[in-house]
CSV table of C-alpha atoms in Angstrom, one decimal:
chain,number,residue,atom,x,y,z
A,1,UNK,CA,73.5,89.5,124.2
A,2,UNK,CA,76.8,91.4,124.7
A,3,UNK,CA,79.7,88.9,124.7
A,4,UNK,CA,83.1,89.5,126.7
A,5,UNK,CA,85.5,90.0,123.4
A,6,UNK,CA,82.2,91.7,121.3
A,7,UNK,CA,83.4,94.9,119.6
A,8,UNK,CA,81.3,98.0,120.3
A,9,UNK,CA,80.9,100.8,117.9
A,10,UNK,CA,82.0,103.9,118.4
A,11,UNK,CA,80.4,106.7,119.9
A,12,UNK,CA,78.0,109.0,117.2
A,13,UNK,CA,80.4,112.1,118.4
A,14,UNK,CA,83.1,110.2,116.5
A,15,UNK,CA,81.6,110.5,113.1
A,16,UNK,CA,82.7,114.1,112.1
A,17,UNK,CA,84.7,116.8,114.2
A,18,UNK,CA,83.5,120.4,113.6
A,19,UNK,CA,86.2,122.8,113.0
A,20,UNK,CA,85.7,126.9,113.0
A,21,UNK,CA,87.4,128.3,110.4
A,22,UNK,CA,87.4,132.3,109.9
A,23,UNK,CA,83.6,132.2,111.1
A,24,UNK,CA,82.6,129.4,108.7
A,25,UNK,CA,81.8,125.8,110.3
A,26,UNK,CA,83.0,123.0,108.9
A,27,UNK,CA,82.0,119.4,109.2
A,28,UNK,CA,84.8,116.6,108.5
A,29,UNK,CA,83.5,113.1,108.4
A,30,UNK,CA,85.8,110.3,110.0
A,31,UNK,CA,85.4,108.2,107.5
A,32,UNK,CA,86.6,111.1,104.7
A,33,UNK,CA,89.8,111.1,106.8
A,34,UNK,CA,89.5,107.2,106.7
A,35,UNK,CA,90.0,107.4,103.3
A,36,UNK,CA,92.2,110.1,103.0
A,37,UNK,CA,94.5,108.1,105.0
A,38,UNK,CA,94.4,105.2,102.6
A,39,UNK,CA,95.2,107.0,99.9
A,40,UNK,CA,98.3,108.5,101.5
A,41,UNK,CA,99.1,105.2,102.2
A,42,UNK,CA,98.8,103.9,99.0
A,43,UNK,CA,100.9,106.6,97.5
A,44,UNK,CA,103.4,106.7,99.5
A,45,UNK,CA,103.6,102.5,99.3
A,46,UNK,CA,103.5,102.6,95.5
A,47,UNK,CA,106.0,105.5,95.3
A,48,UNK,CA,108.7,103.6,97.1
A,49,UNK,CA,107.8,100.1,95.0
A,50,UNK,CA,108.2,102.3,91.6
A,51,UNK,CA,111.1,104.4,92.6
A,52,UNK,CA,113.1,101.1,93.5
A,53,UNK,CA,112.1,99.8,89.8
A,54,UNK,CA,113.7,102.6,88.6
A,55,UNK,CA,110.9,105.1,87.9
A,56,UNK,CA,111.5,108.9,88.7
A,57,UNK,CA,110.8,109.7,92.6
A,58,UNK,CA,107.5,111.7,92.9
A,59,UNK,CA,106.0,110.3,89.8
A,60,UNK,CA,103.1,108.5,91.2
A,61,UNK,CA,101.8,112.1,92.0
A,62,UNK,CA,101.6,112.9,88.6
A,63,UNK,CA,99.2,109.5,88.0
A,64,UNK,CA,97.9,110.0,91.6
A,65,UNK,CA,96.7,113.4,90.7
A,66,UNK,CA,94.1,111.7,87.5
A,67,UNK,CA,93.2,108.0,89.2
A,68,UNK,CA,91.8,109.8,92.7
A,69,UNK,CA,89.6,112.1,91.8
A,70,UNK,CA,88.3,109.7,88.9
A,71,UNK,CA,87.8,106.9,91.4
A,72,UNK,CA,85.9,109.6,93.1
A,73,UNK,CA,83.8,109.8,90.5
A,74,UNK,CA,83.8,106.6,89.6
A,75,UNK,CA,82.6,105.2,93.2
A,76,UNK,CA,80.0,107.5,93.2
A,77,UNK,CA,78.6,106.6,89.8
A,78,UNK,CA,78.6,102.8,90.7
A,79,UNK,CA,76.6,103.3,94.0
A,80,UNK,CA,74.3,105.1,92.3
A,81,UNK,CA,74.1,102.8,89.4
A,82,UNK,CA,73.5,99.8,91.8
A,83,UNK,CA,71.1,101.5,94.3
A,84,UNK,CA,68.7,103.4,91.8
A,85,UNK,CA,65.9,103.3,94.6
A,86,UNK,CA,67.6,105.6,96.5
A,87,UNK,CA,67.7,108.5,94.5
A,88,UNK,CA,65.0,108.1,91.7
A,89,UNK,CA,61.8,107.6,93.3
A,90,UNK,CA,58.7,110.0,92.7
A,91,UNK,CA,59.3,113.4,94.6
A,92,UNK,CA,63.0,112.5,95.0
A,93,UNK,CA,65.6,115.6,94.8
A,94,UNK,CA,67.5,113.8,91.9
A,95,UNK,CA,70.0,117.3,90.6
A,96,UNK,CA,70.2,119.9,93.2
A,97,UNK,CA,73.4,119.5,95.4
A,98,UNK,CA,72.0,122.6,97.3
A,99,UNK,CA,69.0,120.0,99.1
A,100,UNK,CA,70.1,116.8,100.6
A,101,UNK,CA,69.5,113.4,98.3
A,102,UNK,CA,71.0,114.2,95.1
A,103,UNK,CA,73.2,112.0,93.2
A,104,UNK,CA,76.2,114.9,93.5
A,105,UNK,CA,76.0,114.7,97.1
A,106,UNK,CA,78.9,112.1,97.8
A,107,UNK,CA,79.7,113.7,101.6
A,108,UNK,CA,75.9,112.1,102.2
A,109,UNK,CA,77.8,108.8,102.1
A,110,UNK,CA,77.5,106.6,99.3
A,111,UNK,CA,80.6,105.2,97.1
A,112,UNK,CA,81.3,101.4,95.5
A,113,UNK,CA,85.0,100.5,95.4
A,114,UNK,CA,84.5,98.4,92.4
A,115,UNK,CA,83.5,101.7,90.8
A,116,UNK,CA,86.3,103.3,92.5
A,117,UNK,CA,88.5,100.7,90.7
A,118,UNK,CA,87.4,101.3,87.3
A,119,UNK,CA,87.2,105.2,87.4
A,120,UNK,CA,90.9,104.9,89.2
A,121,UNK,CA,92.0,102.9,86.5
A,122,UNK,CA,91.2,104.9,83.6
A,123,UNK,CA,92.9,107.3,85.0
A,124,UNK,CA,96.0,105.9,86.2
A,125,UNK,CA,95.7,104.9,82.4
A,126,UNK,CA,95.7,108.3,81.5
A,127,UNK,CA,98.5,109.8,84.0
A,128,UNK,CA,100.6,106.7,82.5
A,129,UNK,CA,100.1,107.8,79.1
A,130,UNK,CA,101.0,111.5,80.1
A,131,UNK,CA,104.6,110.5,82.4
A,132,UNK,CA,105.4,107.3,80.1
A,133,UNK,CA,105.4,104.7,83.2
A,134,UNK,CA,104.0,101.3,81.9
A,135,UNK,CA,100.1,100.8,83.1
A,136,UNK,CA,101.2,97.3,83.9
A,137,UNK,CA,104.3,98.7,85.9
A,138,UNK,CA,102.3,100.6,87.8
A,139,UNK,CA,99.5,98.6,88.8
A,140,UNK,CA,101.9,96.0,89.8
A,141,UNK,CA,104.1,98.3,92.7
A,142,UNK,CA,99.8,99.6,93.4
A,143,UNK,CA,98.2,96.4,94.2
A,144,UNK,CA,99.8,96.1,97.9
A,145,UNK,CA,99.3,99.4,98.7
A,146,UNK,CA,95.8,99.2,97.1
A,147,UNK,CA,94.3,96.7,99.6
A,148,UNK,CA,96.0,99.0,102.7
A,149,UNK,CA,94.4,101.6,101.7
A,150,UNK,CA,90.9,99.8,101.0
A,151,UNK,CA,91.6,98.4,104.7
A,152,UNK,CA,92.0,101.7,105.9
A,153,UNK,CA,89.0,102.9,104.1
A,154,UNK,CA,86.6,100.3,106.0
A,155,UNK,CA,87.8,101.9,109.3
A,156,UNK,CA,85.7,104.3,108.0
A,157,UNK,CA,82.3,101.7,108.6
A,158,UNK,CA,83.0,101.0,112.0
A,159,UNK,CA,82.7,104.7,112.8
A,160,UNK,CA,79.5,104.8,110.7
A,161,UNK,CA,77.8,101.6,112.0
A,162,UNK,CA,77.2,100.7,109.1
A,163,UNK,CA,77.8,97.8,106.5
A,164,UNK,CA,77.5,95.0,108.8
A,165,UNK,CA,76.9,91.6,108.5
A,166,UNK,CA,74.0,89.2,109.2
A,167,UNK,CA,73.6,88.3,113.4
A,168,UNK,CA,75.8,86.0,115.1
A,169,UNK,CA,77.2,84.1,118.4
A,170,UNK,CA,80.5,84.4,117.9
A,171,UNK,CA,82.4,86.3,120.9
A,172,UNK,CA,83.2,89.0,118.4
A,173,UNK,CA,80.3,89.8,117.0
A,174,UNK,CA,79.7,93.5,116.7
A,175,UNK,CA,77.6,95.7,118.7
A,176,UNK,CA,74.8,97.5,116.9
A,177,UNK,CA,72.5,100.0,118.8
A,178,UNK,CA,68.6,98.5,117.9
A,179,UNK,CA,67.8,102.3,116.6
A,180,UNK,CA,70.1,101.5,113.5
A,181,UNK,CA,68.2,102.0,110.7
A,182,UNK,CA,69.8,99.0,109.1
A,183,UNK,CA,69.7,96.8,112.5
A,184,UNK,CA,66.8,94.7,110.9
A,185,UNK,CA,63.2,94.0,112.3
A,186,UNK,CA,62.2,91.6,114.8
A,187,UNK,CA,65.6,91.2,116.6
A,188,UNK,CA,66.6,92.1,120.1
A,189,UNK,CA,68.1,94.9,121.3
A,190,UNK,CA,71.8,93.3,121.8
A,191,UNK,CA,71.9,91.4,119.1
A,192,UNK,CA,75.6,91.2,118.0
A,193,UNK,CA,76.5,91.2,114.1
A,194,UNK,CA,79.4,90.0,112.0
A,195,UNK,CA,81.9,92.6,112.0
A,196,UNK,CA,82.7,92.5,107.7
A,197,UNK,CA,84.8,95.5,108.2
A,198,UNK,CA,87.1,94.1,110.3
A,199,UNK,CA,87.4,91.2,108.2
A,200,UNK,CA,87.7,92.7,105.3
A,201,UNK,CA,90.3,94.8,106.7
A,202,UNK,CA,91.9,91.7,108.1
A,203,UNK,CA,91.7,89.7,104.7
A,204,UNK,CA,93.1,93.0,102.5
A,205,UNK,CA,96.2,93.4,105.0
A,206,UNK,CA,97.2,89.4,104.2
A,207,UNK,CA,96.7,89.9,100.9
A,208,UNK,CA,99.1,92.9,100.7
A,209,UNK,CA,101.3,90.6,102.5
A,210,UNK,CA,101.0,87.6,100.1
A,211,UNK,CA,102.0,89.6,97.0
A,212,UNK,CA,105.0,90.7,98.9
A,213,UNK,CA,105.7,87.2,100.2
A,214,UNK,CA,105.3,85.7,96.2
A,215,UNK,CA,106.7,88.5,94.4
A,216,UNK,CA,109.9,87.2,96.4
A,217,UNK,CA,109.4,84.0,94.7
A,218,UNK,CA,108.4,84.3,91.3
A,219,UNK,CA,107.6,86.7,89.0
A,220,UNK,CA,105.0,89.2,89.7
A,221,UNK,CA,105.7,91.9,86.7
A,222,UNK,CA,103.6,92.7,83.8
A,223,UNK,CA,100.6,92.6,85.3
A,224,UNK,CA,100.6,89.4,87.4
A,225,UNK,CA,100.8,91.9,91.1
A,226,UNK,CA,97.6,93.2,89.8
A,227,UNK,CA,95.9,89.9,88.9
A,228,UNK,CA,96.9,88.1,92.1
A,229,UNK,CA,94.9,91.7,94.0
A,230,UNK,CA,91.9,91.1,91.8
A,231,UNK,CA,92.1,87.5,92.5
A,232,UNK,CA,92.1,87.8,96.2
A,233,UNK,CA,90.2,91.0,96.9
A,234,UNK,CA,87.0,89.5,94.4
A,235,UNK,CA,87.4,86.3,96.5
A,236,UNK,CA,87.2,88.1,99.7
A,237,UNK,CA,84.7,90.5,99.1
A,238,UNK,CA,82.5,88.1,97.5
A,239,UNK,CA,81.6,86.5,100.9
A,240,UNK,CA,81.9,89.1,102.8
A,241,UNK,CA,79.6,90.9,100.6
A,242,UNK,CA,77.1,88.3,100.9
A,243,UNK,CA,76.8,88.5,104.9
A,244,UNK,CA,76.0,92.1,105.1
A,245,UNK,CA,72.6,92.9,106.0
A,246,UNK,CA,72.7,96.3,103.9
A,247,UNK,CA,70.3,96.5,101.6
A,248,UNK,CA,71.8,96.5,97.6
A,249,UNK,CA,70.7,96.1,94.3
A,250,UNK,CA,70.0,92.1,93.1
A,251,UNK,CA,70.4,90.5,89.8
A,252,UNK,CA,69.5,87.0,89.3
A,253,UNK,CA,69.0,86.8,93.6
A,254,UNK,CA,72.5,87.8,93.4
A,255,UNK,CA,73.8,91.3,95.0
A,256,UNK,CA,75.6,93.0,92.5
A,257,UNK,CA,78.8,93.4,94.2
A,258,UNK,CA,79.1,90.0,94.3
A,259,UNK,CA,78.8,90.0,90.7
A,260,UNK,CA,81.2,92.7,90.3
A,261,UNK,CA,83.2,90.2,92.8
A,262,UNK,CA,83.3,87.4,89.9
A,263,UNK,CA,84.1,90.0,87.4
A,264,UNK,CA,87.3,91.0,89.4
A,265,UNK,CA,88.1,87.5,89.7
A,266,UNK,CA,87.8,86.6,86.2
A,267,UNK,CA,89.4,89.6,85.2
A,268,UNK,CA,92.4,88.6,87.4
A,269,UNK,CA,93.0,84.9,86.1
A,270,UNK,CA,92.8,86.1,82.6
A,271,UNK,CA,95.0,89.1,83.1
A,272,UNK,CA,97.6,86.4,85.0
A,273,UNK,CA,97.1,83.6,82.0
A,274,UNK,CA,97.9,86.4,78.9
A,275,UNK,CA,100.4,88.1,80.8
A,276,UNK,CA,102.6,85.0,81.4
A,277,UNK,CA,102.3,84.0,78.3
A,278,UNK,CA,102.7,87.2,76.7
A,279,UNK,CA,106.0,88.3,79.1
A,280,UNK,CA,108.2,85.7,80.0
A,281,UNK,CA,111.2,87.8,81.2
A,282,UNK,CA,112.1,90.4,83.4
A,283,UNK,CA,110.6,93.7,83.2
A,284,UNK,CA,113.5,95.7,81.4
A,285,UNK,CA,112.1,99.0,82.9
A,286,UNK,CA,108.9,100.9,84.3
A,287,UNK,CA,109.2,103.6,81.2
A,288,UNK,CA,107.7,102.8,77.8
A,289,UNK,CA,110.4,102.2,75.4
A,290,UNK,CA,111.8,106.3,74.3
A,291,UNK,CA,110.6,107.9,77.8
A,292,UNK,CA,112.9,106.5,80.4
A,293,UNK,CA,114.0,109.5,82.6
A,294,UNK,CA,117.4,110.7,82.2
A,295,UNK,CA,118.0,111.0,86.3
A,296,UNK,CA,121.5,109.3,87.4
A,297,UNK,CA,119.9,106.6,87.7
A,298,UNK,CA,117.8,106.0,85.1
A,299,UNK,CA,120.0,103.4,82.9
A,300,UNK,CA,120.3,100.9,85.9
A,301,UNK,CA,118.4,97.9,85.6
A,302,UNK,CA,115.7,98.4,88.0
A,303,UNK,CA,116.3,94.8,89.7
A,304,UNK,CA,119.4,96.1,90.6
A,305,UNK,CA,118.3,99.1,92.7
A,306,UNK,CA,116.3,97.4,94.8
A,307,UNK,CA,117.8,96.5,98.1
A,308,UNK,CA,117.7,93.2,99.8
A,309,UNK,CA,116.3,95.3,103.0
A,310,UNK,CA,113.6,96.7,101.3
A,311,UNK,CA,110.3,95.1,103.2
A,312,UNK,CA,108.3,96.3,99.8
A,313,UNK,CA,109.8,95.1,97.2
A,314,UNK,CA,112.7,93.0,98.1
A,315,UNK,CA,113.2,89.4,96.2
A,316,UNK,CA,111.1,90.1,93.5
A,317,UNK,CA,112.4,87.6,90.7
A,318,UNK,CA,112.4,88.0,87.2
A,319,UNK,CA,116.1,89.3,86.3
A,320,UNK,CA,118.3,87.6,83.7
A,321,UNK,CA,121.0,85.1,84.5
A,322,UNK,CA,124.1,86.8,83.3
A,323,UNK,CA,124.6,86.4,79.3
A,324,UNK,CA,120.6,85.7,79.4
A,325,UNK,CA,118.1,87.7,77.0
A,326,UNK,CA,114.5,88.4,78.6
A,327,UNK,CA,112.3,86.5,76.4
A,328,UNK,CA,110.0,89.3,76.2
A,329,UNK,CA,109.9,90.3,72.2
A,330,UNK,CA,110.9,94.4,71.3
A,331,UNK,CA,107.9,94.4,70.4
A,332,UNK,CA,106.0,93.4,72.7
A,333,UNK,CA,108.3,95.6,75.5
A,334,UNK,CA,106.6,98.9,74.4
A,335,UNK,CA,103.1,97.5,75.7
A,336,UNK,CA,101.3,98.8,78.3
């Protein structure tokens, strides 16, 4: 039964907008712009977060322009890794982008974040390599700007109706027409639904806000920024994960994102434990030792170019007391 505060989804004519260009139709899906906007977002975020370190303004570009299209990639792969049934079954069109089904055909819908995460990282791995930046360096300045973007990405389900969680009475539940193919059998037209986009969107948005809020407190360099994002976005997406009604890939009578969900979060507690004990000083720049870049500013500790006012990056601790030596070894300063 609709509930006064229930949120209802938008209207099917909000999906794509049609646009006529030199006699050739063209469809744009809301949720592409969805998450074209989070990926503005998260470049423009990390730009500012790296530039106040000290790295060369437009950089993230140059990594920007290897880690999106392999997330792409990389998000497609894993969906269609974890939901082989639908797209090799007898009779299925497996190969040929040209007829609907294929495993090409992304703009059908169908991408995994956690896939999207490990494609994007190889190559923000490789755009690093190519410019110098550290990889730690700049998955730290990402990981806020990450979970905005992922936030404004799931925008993107509301307009689709889909990915919604299991039925509930709560005032906000969310309204899902009964002719859903996902709005499961035997329930009543009305039936409200957990709205997992909105809090997942809610939950990514505080946790952007909390490595803000600690990197003003301790230190969040070489790698620990990064940790703390898989920490909280496995946590996060591990229960919402397991509310949604979608049908997905089990292992053990486990969905497999929720594995994937442990993964990150194991990955994030050892990636905090090595780091702090590997790095227990300040980050003496964003540049692997030999590439800085020569720009005026380049031979200013980055701790000292960020400003006090910058709502980003401000407070971040980890610079030296004066007369201090960062205890991170020369050898170990060169490591990405």
């Amino acid at each position: 039964m609709i509930a006064p505060l229930s949120i209802p989804s938008p209207d099917y004519d909000w999906q794509a907008w049609e646009l006529n260009l030199f006699g050739l139709q063209l469809n744009i899906n809301t949720y592409a712009l969805c998450i074209l906007l989070g990926i503005i977002l998260a470049v423009m975020i990390t730009s500012r977060r790296l530039t106040k370190r000290g790295a060369e303004p437009g950089i993230v570009l140059d990594i920007a322009l290897w880690a999106v299209p392999l997330g792409i990639i990389g998000a497609r792969i894993f969906h269609v890794l974890t939901h082989p049934d639908d797209y090799f079954y007898e009779g299925a069109n497996v190969w040929n982008p040209f007829e609907p089904g294929a495993v090409w055909n992304i703009w059908e819908g169908g991408n995994a974040i956690y896939g999207s995460l490990i494609g994007g990282a190889v190559g923000v791995w490789i755009g690093c390599r190519m410019t110098g930046i550290r990889f730690w360096s700049f998955a730290d300045a990402l990981a806020p700007g990450l979970l905005v973007a992922q936030a404004a990405g799931r925008l993107g389900n509301w307009f689709n109706h889909e990915l919604f969680g299991m039925p509930t009475d709560l005032p906000w539940g969310l309204e899902i027409e009964a002719t859903n193919p996902a709005f499961p059998a035997g329930l009543p037209e009305g039936t409200l639904f957990h709205p997992t986009f909105l809090y997942e969107i809610i939950w990514n948005l505080a946790g952007a806000a909390l490595i803000i809020l600690l990197e003003r407190r301790i230190n969040l360099r070489w790698g620990r920024a990064l940790a703390v994002y898989l920490i909280w976005y496995g946590t996060g997406r591990a229960f919402f994960e397991s509310i949604r009604v979608d049908p997905s890939e089990m292992f053990l009578g486990i969905r497999s994102n929720v594995w994937a969900s442990f993964a990150a979060i194991v990955l994030g507690i050892v990636i905090l434990v090595v780091q702090s004990r590997r790095h227990t000083g300040a980050e003496p720049s964003p540049y692997v030792a030999g590439r800085e870049w020569k720009g005026p500013d380049a031979g200013v500790d980055s701790d000292e170019t960020e400003s006090d006012s910058d709502s980003l990056d401000d407070g971040v601790e980890g610079e030296n007391t004066a007369g201090e030596t960062a205890a991170t070894s020369s050898s170990r300063s060169t490591s990405q």
